[in-house]
């Protein structure tokens, strides 16, 4: 059974929607809609852990671990998590077996 004791942080999953683009294909506006708010365990990831995973495209800064939920299992790189007023952009979409009890999402902070 999954322990809920460590999942003491409220984290919102938000999905983006793009409203229009100009003649050059540049996006005019991105709006965010909250899909849901969930309890999570949040773990900062050090650079050495990031390098061990051999990722090169983004700097993973946090690991969010949730109790399984279909909406979280469907999170994609276009989504973001909001925790303590900060935005954390999804860098890895969950790849879950049907028997999953937890969802782990890796994120990055963008400036």
mmCIF file of the C-alpha atoms, coordinates in Angstrom:
data_MODEL
# 
_entry.id   MODEL 
# 
loop_
_atom_site.group_PDB 
_atom_site.id 
_atom_site.type_symbol 
_atom_site.label_atom_id 
_atom_site.label_alt_id 
_atom_site.label_comp_id 
_atom_site.label_asym_id 
_atom_site.label_entity_id 
_atom_site.label_seq_id 
_atom_site.pdbx_PDB_ins_code 
_atom_site.Cartn_x 
_atom_site.Cartn_y 
_atom_site.Cartn_z 
_atom_site.occupancy 
_atom_site.B_iso_or_equiv 
_atom_site.pdbx_formal_charge 
_atom_site.auth_seq_id 
_atom_site.auth_comp_id 
_atom_site.auth_asym_id 
_atom_site.auth_atom_id 
_atom_site.pdbx_PDB_model_num 
ATOM 1   C CA . UNK A 1 1   ? 0.000  0.000  0.000   1.00 0.00 ? 1   UNK A CA 1 
ATOM 2   C CA . UNK A 1 2   ? 1.188  3.532  -0.779  1.00 0.00 ? 2   UNK A CA 1 
ATOM 3   C CA . UNK A 1 3   ? 2.080  5.646  2.229   1.00 0.00 ? 3   UNK A CA 1 
ATOM 4   C CA . UNK A 1 4   ? 0.371  9.031  2.201   1.00 0.00 ? 4   UNK A CA 1 
ATOM 5   C CA . UNK A 1 5   ? 2.410  10.304 5.139   1.00 0.00 ? 5   UNK A CA 1 
ATOM 6   C CA . UNK A 1 6   ? 5.150  11.861 2.985   1.00 0.00 ? 6   UNK A CA 1 
ATOM 7   C CA . UNK A 1 7   ? 2.737  13.384 0.507   1.00 0.00 ? 7   UNK A CA 1 
ATOM 8   C CA . UNK A 1 8   ? 2.060  16.553 2.454   1.00 0.00 ? 8   UNK A CA 1 
ATOM 9   C CA . UNK A 1 9   ? 2.374  19.225 -0.243  1.00 0.00 ? 9   UNK A CA 1 
ATOM 10  C CA . UNK A 1 10  ? -0.524 20.566 -2.320  1.00 0.00 ? 10  UNK A CA 1 
ATOM 11  C CA . UNK A 1 11  ? 0.438  20.733 -5.993  1.00 0.00 ? 11  UNK A CA 1 
ATOM 12  C CA . UNK A 1 12  ? -1.751 21.857 -8.903  1.00 0.00 ? 12  UNK A CA 1 
ATOM 13  C CA . UNK A 1 13  ? -1.516 20.329 -12.377 1.00 0.00 ? 13  UNK A CA 1 
ATOM 14  C CA . UNK A 1 14  ? -2.171 22.892 -15.099 1.00 0.00 ? 14  UNK A CA 1 
ATOM 15  C CA . UNK A 1 15  ? -2.720 22.360 -18.806 1.00 0.00 ? 15  UNK A CA 1 
ATOM 16  C CA . UNK A 1 16  ? -1.908 24.994 -21.424 1.00 0.00 ? 16  UNK A CA 1 
ATOM 17  C CA . UNK A 1 17  ? -4.026 26.235 -24.282 1.00 0.00 ? 17  UNK A CA 1 
ATOM 18  C CA . UNK A 1 18  ? -2.767 28.435 -27.080 1.00 0.00 ? 18  UNK A CA 1 
ATOM 19  C CA . UNK A 1 19  ? -5.044 31.164 -28.350 1.00 0.00 ? 19  UNK A CA 1 
ATOM 20  C CA . UNK A 1 20  ? -4.049 32.245 -31.823 1.00 0.00 ? 20  UNK A CA 1 
ATOM 21  C CA . UNK A 1 21  ? -0.823 32.890 -33.633 1.00 0.00 ? 21  UNK A CA 1 
ATOM 22  C CA . UNK A 1 22  ? 0.410  35.611 -35.926 1.00 0.00 ? 22  UNK A CA 1 
ATOM 23  C CA . UNK A 1 23  ? 1.315  35.217 -39.608 1.00 0.00 ? 23  UNK A CA 1 
ATOM 24  C CA . UNK A 1 24  ? 4.794  33.987 -38.641 1.00 0.00 ? 24  UNK A CA 1 
ATOM 25  C CA . UNK A 1 25  ? 3.424  31.215 -36.435 1.00 0.00 ? 25  UNK A CA 1 
ATOM 26  C CA . UNK A 1 26  ? 4.408  32.898 -33.176 1.00 0.00 ? 26  UNK A CA 1 
ATOM 27  C CA . UNK A 1 27  ? 1.996  32.267 -30.317 1.00 0.00 ? 27  UNK A CA 1 
ATOM 28  C CA . UNK A 1 28  ? -0.073 35.284 -29.263 1.00 0.00 ? 28  UNK A CA 1 
ATOM 29  C CA . UNK A 1 29  ? -1.220 34.030 -25.887 1.00 0.00 ? 29  UNK A CA 1 
ATOM 30  C CA . UNK A 1 30  ? -0.936 30.972 -23.666 1.00 0.00 ? 30  UNK A CA 1 
ATOM 31  C CA . UNK A 1 31  ? -3.492 30.437 -20.933 1.00 0.00 ? 31  UNK A CA 1 
ATOM 32  C CA . UNK A 1 32  ? -3.360 27.881 -18.139 1.00 0.00 ? 32  UNK A CA 1 
ATOM 33  C CA . UNK A 1 33  ? -6.269 25.897 -16.732 1.00 0.00 ? 33  UNK A CA 1 
ATOM 34  C CA . UNK A 1 34  ? -5.999 23.938 -13.496 1.00 0.00 ? 34  UNK A CA 1 
ATOM 35  C CA . UNK A 1 35  ? -6.802 20.263 -14.071 1.00 0.00 ? 35  UNK A CA 1 
ATOM 36  C CA . UNK A 1 36  ? -6.733 19.458 -10.364 1.00 0.00 ? 36  UNK A CA 1 
ATOM 37  C CA . UNK A 1 37  ? -4.880 19.898 -7.090  1.00 0.00 ? 37  UNK A CA 1 
ATOM 38  C CA . UNK A 1 38  ? -3.260 16.849 -5.512  1.00 0.00 ? 38  UNK A CA 1 
ATOM 39  C CA . UNK A 1 39  ? -1.166 15.800 -2.515  1.00 0.00 ? 39  UNK A CA 1 
ATOM 40  C CA . UNK A 1 40  ? 2.454  15.144 -3.414  1.00 0.00 ? 40  UNK A CA 1 
ATOM 41  C CA . UNK A 1 41  ? 5.890  14.462 -2.053  1.00 0.00 ? 41  UNK A CA 1 
ATOM 42  C CA . UNK A 1 42  ? 8.363  16.976 -3.500  1.00 0.00 ? 42  UNK A CA 1 
ATOM 43  C CA . UNK A 1 43  ? 12.061 16.160 -3.780  1.00 0.00 ? 43  UNK A CA 1 
ATOM 44  C CA . UNK A 1 44  ? 14.655 18.618 -5.093  1.00 0.00 ? 44  UNK A CA 1 
ATOM 45  C CA . UNK A 1 45  ? 17.143 16.947 -7.447  1.00 0.00 ? 45  UNK A CA 1 
ATOM 46  C CA . UNK A 1 46  ? 20.805 17.899 -7.348  1.00 0.00 ? 46  UNK A CA 1 
ATOM 47  C CA . UNK A 1 47  ? 22.808 18.438 -10.531 1.00 0.00 ? 47  UNK A CA 1 
ATOM 48  C CA . UNK A 1 48  ? 24.778 15.243 -9.915  1.00 0.00 ? 48  UNK A CA 1 
ATOM 49  C CA . UNK A 1 49  ? 21.562 13.212 -10.004 1.00 0.00 ? 49  UNK A CA 1 
ATOM 50  C CA . UNK A 1 50  ? 20.606 14.994 -13.193 1.00 0.00 ? 50  UNK A CA 1 
ATOM 51  C CA . UNK A 1 51  ? 23.925 14.135 -14.837 1.00 0.00 ? 51  UNK A CA 1 
ATOM 52  C CA . UNK A 1 52  ? 23.593 10.498 -13.800 1.00 0.00 ? 52  UNK A CA 1 
ATOM 53  C CA . UNK A 1 53  ? 20.347 10.307 -15.770 1.00 0.00 ? 53  UNK A CA 1 
ATOM 54  C CA . UNK A 1 54  ? 22.190 11.499 -18.912 1.00 0.00 ? 54  UNK A CA 1 
ATOM 55  C CA . UNK A 1 55  ? 19.599 14.108 -19.859 1.00 0.00 ? 55  UNK A CA 1 
ATOM 56  C CA . UNK A 1 56  ? 20.863 16.989 -21.981 1.00 0.00 ? 56  UNK A CA 1 
ATOM 57  C CA . UNK A 1 57  ? 17.877 19.093 -23.033 1.00 0.00 ? 57  UNK A CA 1 
ATOM 58  C CA . UNK A 1 58  ? 16.724 20.529 -19.724 1.00 0.00 ? 58  UNK A CA 1 
ATOM 59  C CA . UNK A 1 59  ? 17.779 20.953 -16.136 1.00 0.00 ? 59  UNK A CA 1 
ATOM 60  C CA . UNK A 1 60  ? 15.580 18.782 -13.966 1.00 0.00 ? 60  UNK A CA 1 
ATOM 61  C CA . UNK A 1 61  ? 15.119 20.533 -10.653 1.00 0.00 ? 61  UNK A CA 1 
ATOM 62  C CA . UNK A 1 62  ? 12.363 18.678 -8.794  1.00 0.00 ? 62  UNK A CA 1 
ATOM 63  C CA . UNK A 1 63  ? 10.726 15.281 -8.603  1.00 0.00 ? 63  UNK A CA 1 
ATOM 64  C CA . UNK A 1 64  ? 7.028  15.242 -7.682  1.00 0.00 ? 64  UNK A CA 1 
ATOM 65  C CA . UNK A 1 65  ? 5.593  11.940 -6.459  1.00 0.00 ? 65  UNK A CA 1 
ATOM 66  C CA . UNK A 1 66  ? 1.813  11.574 -6.337  1.00 0.00 ? 66  UNK A CA 1 
ATOM 67  C CA . UNK A 1 67  ? -0.560 8.805  -5.421  1.00 0.00 ? 67  UNK A CA 1 
ATOM 68  C CA . UNK A 1 68  ? -1.891 7.394  -8.698  1.00 0.00 ? 68  UNK A CA 1 
ATOM 69  C CA . UNK A 1 69  ? -4.526 9.487  -10.466 1.00 0.00 ? 69  UNK A CA 1 
ATOM 70  C CA . UNK A 1 70  ? -5.532 9.208  -14.136 1.00 0.00 ? 70  UNK A CA 1 
ATOM 71  C CA . UNK A 1 71  ? -5.121 12.966 -14.744 1.00 0.00 ? 71  UNK A CA 1 
ATOM 72  C CA . UNK A 1 72  ? -1.577 12.907 -13.366 1.00 0.00 ? 72  UNK A CA 1 
ATOM 73  C CA . UNK A 1 73  ? -0.787 9.779  -15.333 1.00 0.00 ? 73  UNK A CA 1 
ATOM 74  C CA . UNK A 1 74  ? -1.749 11.675 -18.491 1.00 0.00 ? 74  UNK A CA 1 
ATOM 75  C CA . UNK A 1 75  ? 0.530  14.670 -17.757 1.00 0.00 ? 75  UNK A CA 1 
ATOM 76  C CA . UNK A 1 76  ? 2.558  15.742 -20.783 1.00 0.00 ? 76  UNK A CA 1 
ATOM 77  C CA . UNK A 1 77  ? 5.533  18.073 -21.416 1.00 0.00 ? 77  UNK A CA 1 
ATOM 78  C CA . UNK A 1 78  ? 3.180  20.928 -22.342 1.00 0.00 ? 78  UNK A CA 1 
ATOM 79  C CA . UNK A 1 79  ? 1.809  20.914 -18.774 1.00 0.00 ? 79  UNK A CA 1 
ATOM 80  C CA . UNK A 1 80  ? 3.143  22.443 -15.600 1.00 0.00 ? 80  UNK A CA 1 
ATOM 81  C CA . UNK A 1 81  ? 2.856  21.962 -11.867 1.00 0.00 ? 81  UNK A CA 1 
ATOM 82  C CA . UNK A 1 82  ? 2.318  24.857 -9.467  1.00 0.00 ? 82  UNK A CA 1 
ATOM 83  C CA . UNK A 1 83  ? 3.748  24.473 -5.971  1.00 0.00 ? 83  UNK A CA 1 
ATOM 84  C CA . UNK A 1 84  ? 4.215  27.227 -3.371  1.00 0.00 ? 84  UNK A CA 1 
ATOM 85  C CA . UNK A 1 85  ? 3.428  29.846 -6.026  1.00 0.00 ? 85  UNK A CA 1 
ATOM 86  C CA . UNK A 1 86  ? 6.190  28.660 -8.379  1.00 0.00 ? 86  UNK A CA 1 
ATOM 87  C CA . UNK A 1 87  ? 5.797  27.060 -11.802 1.00 0.00 ? 87  UNK A CA 1 
ATOM 88  C CA . UNK A 1 88  ? 7.511  23.749 -12.558 1.00 0.00 ? 88  UNK A CA 1 
ATOM 89  C CA . UNK A 1 89  ? 7.338  22.636 -16.186 1.00 0.00 ? 89  UNK A CA 1 
ATOM 90  C CA . UNK A 1 90  ? 6.978  18.908 -16.898 1.00 0.00 ? 90  UNK A CA 1 
ATOM 91  C CA . UNK A 1 91  ? 10.096 17.439 -18.529 1.00 0.00 ? 91  UNK A CA 1 
ATOM 92  C CA . UNK A 1 92  ? 9.128  13.777 -18.473 1.00 0.00 ? 92  UNK A CA 1 
ATOM 93  C CA . UNK A 1 93  ? 5.675  12.421 -19.096 1.00 0.00 ? 93  UNK A CA 1 
ATOM 94  C CA . UNK A 1 94  ? 4.822  9.462  -16.870 1.00 0.00 ? 94  UNK A CA 1 
ATOM 95  C CA . UNK A 1 95  ? 5.066  6.025  -18.470 1.00 0.00 ? 95  UNK A CA 1 
ATOM 96  C CA . UNK A 1 96  ? 2.924  3.915  -16.189 1.00 0.00 ? 96  UNK A CA 1 
ATOM 97  C CA . UNK A 1 97  ? 2.030  0.251  -16.057 1.00 0.00 ? 97  UNK A CA 1 
ATOM 98  C CA . UNK A 1 98  ? -1.630 -0.477 -15.389 1.00 0.00 ? 98  UNK A CA 1 
ATOM 99  C CA . UNK A 1 99  ? -0.745 -1.575 -11.859 1.00 0.00 ? 99  UNK A CA 1 
ATOM 100 C CA . UNK A 1 100 ? 0.934  1.746  -10.924 1.00 0.00 ? 100 UNK A CA 1 
ATOM 101 C CA . UNK A 1 101 ? 0.307  3.057  -7.426  1.00 0.00 ? 101 UNK A CA 1 
ATOM 102 C CA . UNK A 1 102 ? 2.298  6.249  -7.772  1.00 0.00 ? 102 UNK A CA 1 
ATOM 103 C CA . UNK A 1 103 ? 2.977  8.818  -10.475 1.00 0.00 ? 103 UNK A CA 1 
ATOM 104 C CA . UNK A 1 104 ? 6.415  10.425 -10.627 1.00 0.00 ? 104 UNK A CA 1 
ATOM 105 C CA . UNK A 1 105 ? 6.837  13.627 -12.633 1.00 0.00 ? 105 UNK A CA 1 
ATOM 106 C CA . UNK A 1 106 ? 10.197 15.311 -13.266 1.00 0.00 ? 106 UNK A CA 1 
ATOM 107 C CA . UNK A 1 107 ? 10.165 19.056 -13.758 1.00 0.00 ? 107 UNK A CA 1 
ATOM 108 C CA . UNK A 1 108 ? 12.330 22.076 -14.513 1.00 0.00 ? 108 UNK A CA 1 
ATOM 109 C CA . UNK A 1 109 ? 12.129 25.729 -13.536 1.00 0.00 ? 109 UNK A CA 1 
ATOM 110 C CA . UNK A 1 110 ? 12.327 28.157 -16.455 1.00 0.00 ? 110 UNK A CA 1 
ATOM 111 C CA . UNK A 1 111 ? 13.336 31.773 -16.172 1.00 0.00 ? 111 UNK A CA 1 
# 
